[in-house]
Amino acid sequence: MRFKSLGSGSSGNATLVQSTGSDACNVLIDCGFGLRQLLQRLEKSGVLPDQLDAIFITHEHGDHTGCVQALSNQYSIPVWMGAGTAAAMGYNNASGLLRTAADGDVIALNGLQLCPFTVPHDAREPLQLTCTDGAAKLGVLTDLGHATAHVLGQLQGCHALMLECNHDTDLLAASLYPPFLKQRVGGHYGHLANSQAADIAGALLHSSLKHVVAAHLSRQNNMPELVKSSLAQALSCNANDIIIASQDNGCPWLTA
Ligand SMILES: [Zn+2]
Ligand SMILES: [Zn+2]
């Protein structure tokens, strides 16, 4: 199984997960770009839109939903999301391609299994997920204000992690954001600070954890060097072993 961020940050998020066996399966997690932009990013990654077997939408914020409706309709791709997410975004299911996902489900696709779980974030029914091809396990964890025991339980044993490192607490405090926005981002239902992400990474460290990709970095309130040093410290690894998923280019294909 391999995966690739197509871009990550508050201007748009999308991640490809691909099983590499004989029954190759491609899943797009989140779709937070305009259609033309997303198609360009897919093309660069070597996956055609009609090769997508499924789309999974984590929550209704625009940096995750983007062109999902158009992409699904145009290429007849089934879309999974929480019922609350579909309601909150007013999803039009005239195509009949909408599928409901919920915490605890196991979504069995041809070659990949998706296991969504609830996270604390200021959306109607936010779900993050793990993906497995039966051998490797990838955990995707962005857009949450804090880690819960449930979140940490779901992510045990991951071979690869995409982990939100949204902001540095000091940079957020000193930023020009209005007070309500600082409170939202740094609050219990907002986004993870580097120090919180480092605690999560440390709690999930085990000898078979191969890749940690830092995602959803704030352009204003974070710096890649700060992310790398705080995760590297928690994981007792070299700062250069930490991969950053950027807004413009995401990250290279990585094998879980
Ligand atoms: Zn987001
Ligand atoms: Zn969000």
GROMACS .gro file of C-alpha atoms in nm, residues 6-131:
model
  126
    6LEU     CA    1  -0.178   1.597  -0.316
    7GLY     CA    2  -0.165   1.908  -0.098
    8SER     CA    3  -0.238   1.995   0.262
    9GLY     CA    4  -0.326   2.310   0.453
   10SER     CA    5  -0.615   2.545   0.508
   11SER     CA    6  -0.641   2.616   0.133
   12GLY     CA    7  -0.711   2.253   0.046
   13ASN     CA    8  -0.648   1.892   0.141
   14ALA     CA    9  -0.647   1.570  -0.061
   15THR     CA   10  -0.463   1.241  -0.013
   16LEU     CA   11  -0.439   0.937  -0.239
   17VAL     CA   12  -0.416   0.587  -0.095
   18GLN     CA   13  -0.343   0.299  -0.329
   19SER     CA   14  -0.325  -0.074  -0.273
   20THR     CA   15  -0.043  -0.209  -0.483
   21GLY     CA   16  -0.153  -0.571  -0.514
   22SER     CA   17  -0.308  -0.731  -0.821
   23ASP     CA   18  -0.644  -0.577  -0.735
   24ALA     CA   19  -0.512  -0.218  -0.728
   25CYS     CA   20  -0.754   0.013  -0.552
   26ASN     CA   21  -0.734   0.393  -0.537
   27VAL     CA   22  -0.906   0.595  -0.268
   28LEU     CA   23  -0.907   0.973  -0.247
   29ILE     CA   24  -0.934   1.105   0.108
   30ASP     CA   25  -1.079   1.455   0.097
   31CYS     CA   26  -1.119   1.664  -0.210
   32GLY     CA   27  -1.049   2.019  -0.101
   33PHE     CA   28  -0.953   2.178  -0.432
   34GLY     CA   29  -1.141   2.309  -0.733
   35LEU     CA   30  -1.201   2.047  -1.001
   36ARG     CA   31  -0.937   2.171  -1.245
   37GLN     CA   32  -0.676   2.197  -0.971
   38LEU     CA   33  -0.759   1.852  -0.836
   39LEU     CA   34  -0.743   1.691  -1.182
   40GLN     CA   35  -0.402   1.850  -1.237
   41ARG     CA   36  -0.276   1.718  -0.906
   42LEU     CA   37  -0.412   1.370  -0.981
   43GLU     CA   38  -0.245   1.371  -1.321
   44LYS     CA   39   0.089   1.467  -1.165
   45SER     CA   40   0.054   1.174  -0.926
   46GLY     CA   41  -0.011   0.929  -1.210
   47VAL     CA   42  -0.369   0.843  -1.116
   48LEU     CA   43  -0.656   0.913  -1.355
   49PRO     CA   44  -0.990   1.022  -1.205
   50ASP     CA   45  -1.165   0.720  -1.354
   51GLN     CA   46  -0.917   0.499  -1.167
   52LEU     CA   47  -1.057   0.622  -0.835
   53ASP     CA   48  -1.263   0.353  -0.662
   54ALA     CA   49  -1.390   0.571  -0.379
   55ILE     CA   50  -1.376   0.914  -0.220
   56PHE     CA   51  -1.386   0.958   0.157
   57ILE     CA   52  -1.475   1.301   0.299
   58THR     CA   53  -1.369   1.362   0.658
   59HIS     CA   54  -1.589   1.666   0.731
   60GLU     CA   55  -1.773   1.953   0.570
   61HIS     CA   56  -1.512   2.231   0.590
   62GLY     CA   57  -1.439   2.370   0.245
   63ASP     CA   58  -1.069   2.280   0.254
   64HIS     CA   59  -1.181   1.913   0.257
   65THR     CA   60  -1.493   1.908   0.038
   66GLY     CA   61  -1.391   2.132  -0.256
   67CYS     CA   62  -1.508   1.971  -0.581
   68VAL     CA   63  -1.632   1.640  -0.438
   69GLN     CA   64  -1.980   1.669  -0.583
   70ALA     CA   65  -1.856   1.748  -0.934
   71LEU     CA   66  -1.579   1.486  -0.926
   72SER     CA   67  -1.813   1.212  -0.806
   73ASN     CA   68  -2.085   1.295  -1.056
   74GLN     CA   69  -1.854   1.341  -1.352
   75TYR     CA   70  -1.663   1.015  -1.302
   76SER     CA   71  -1.930   0.807  -1.121
   77ILE     CA   72  -1.720   0.762  -0.807
   78PRO     CA   73  -1.895   0.657  -0.483
   79VAL     CA   74  -1.843   0.897  -0.192
   80TRP     CA   75  -1.838   0.803   0.177
   81MET     CA   76  -1.893   1.056   0.454
   82GLY     CA   77  -2.075   1.084   0.784
   83ALA     CA   78  -2.450   1.145   0.759
   84GLY     CA   79  -2.394   1.464   0.959
   85THR     CA   80  -2.129   1.578   0.711
   86ALA     CA   81  -2.362   1.518   0.416
   87ALA     CA   82  -2.639   1.711   0.591
   88ALA     CA   83  -2.409   1.998   0.691
   89MET     CA   84  -2.279   2.044   0.336
   90GLY     CA   85  -2.622   1.995   0.180
   91TYR     CA   86  -2.492   1.710  -0.035
   92ASN     CA   87  -2.711   1.652  -0.339
   93ASN     CA   88  -2.738   1.275  -0.383
   94ALA     CA   89  -2.934   1.278  -0.708
   95SER     CA   90  -2.662   1.053  -0.852
   96GLY     CA   91  -2.715   0.791  -0.579
   97LEU     CA   92  -2.338   0.770  -0.525
   98LEU     CA   93  -2.341   0.887  -0.162
   99ARG     CA   94  -2.262   0.623   0.103
  100THR     CA   95  -2.285   0.679   0.477
  101ALA     CA   96  -1.983   0.628   0.702
  102ALA     CA   97  -1.983   0.623   1.081
  103ASP     CA   98  -1.743   0.571   1.368
  104GLY     CA   99  -1.667   0.199   1.401
  105ASP     CA  100  -1.756   0.104   1.043
  106VAL     CA  101  -1.528  -0.108   0.831
  107ILE     CA  102  -1.563   0.002   0.469
  108ALA     CA  103  -1.441  -0.288   0.256
  109LEU     CA  104  -1.331  -0.187  -0.092
  110ASN     CA  105  -1.160  -0.395  -0.353
  111GLY     CA  106  -0.816  -0.426  -0.188
  112LEU     CA  107  -0.842  -0.165   0.087
  113GLN     CA  108  -1.036  -0.132   0.411
  114LEU     CA  109  -1.121   0.207   0.558
  115CYS     CA  110  -1.198   0.238   0.929
  116PRO     CA  111  -1.342   0.579   1.023
  117PHE     CA  112  -1.340   0.711   1.377
  118THR     CA  113  -1.476   1.021   1.551
  119VAL     CA  114  -1.249   1.316   1.633
  120PRO     CA  115  -1.314   1.635   1.832
  121HIS     CA  116  -1.338   1.916   1.575
  122ASP     CA  117  -1.587   2.196   1.518
  123ALA     CA  118  -1.781   2.021   1.243
  124ARG     CA  119  -2.110   1.824   1.251
  125GLU     CA  120  -1.975   1.467   1.241
  126PRO     CA  121  -1.599   1.476   1.177
  127LEU     CA  122  -1.437   1.142   1.099
  128GLN     CA  123  -1.072   1.060   1.045
  129LEU     CA  124  -0.963   0.713   0.944
  130THR     CA  125  -0.717   0.433   0.913
  131CYS     CA  126  -0.661   0.244   0.586
   0.00000   0.00000   0.00000
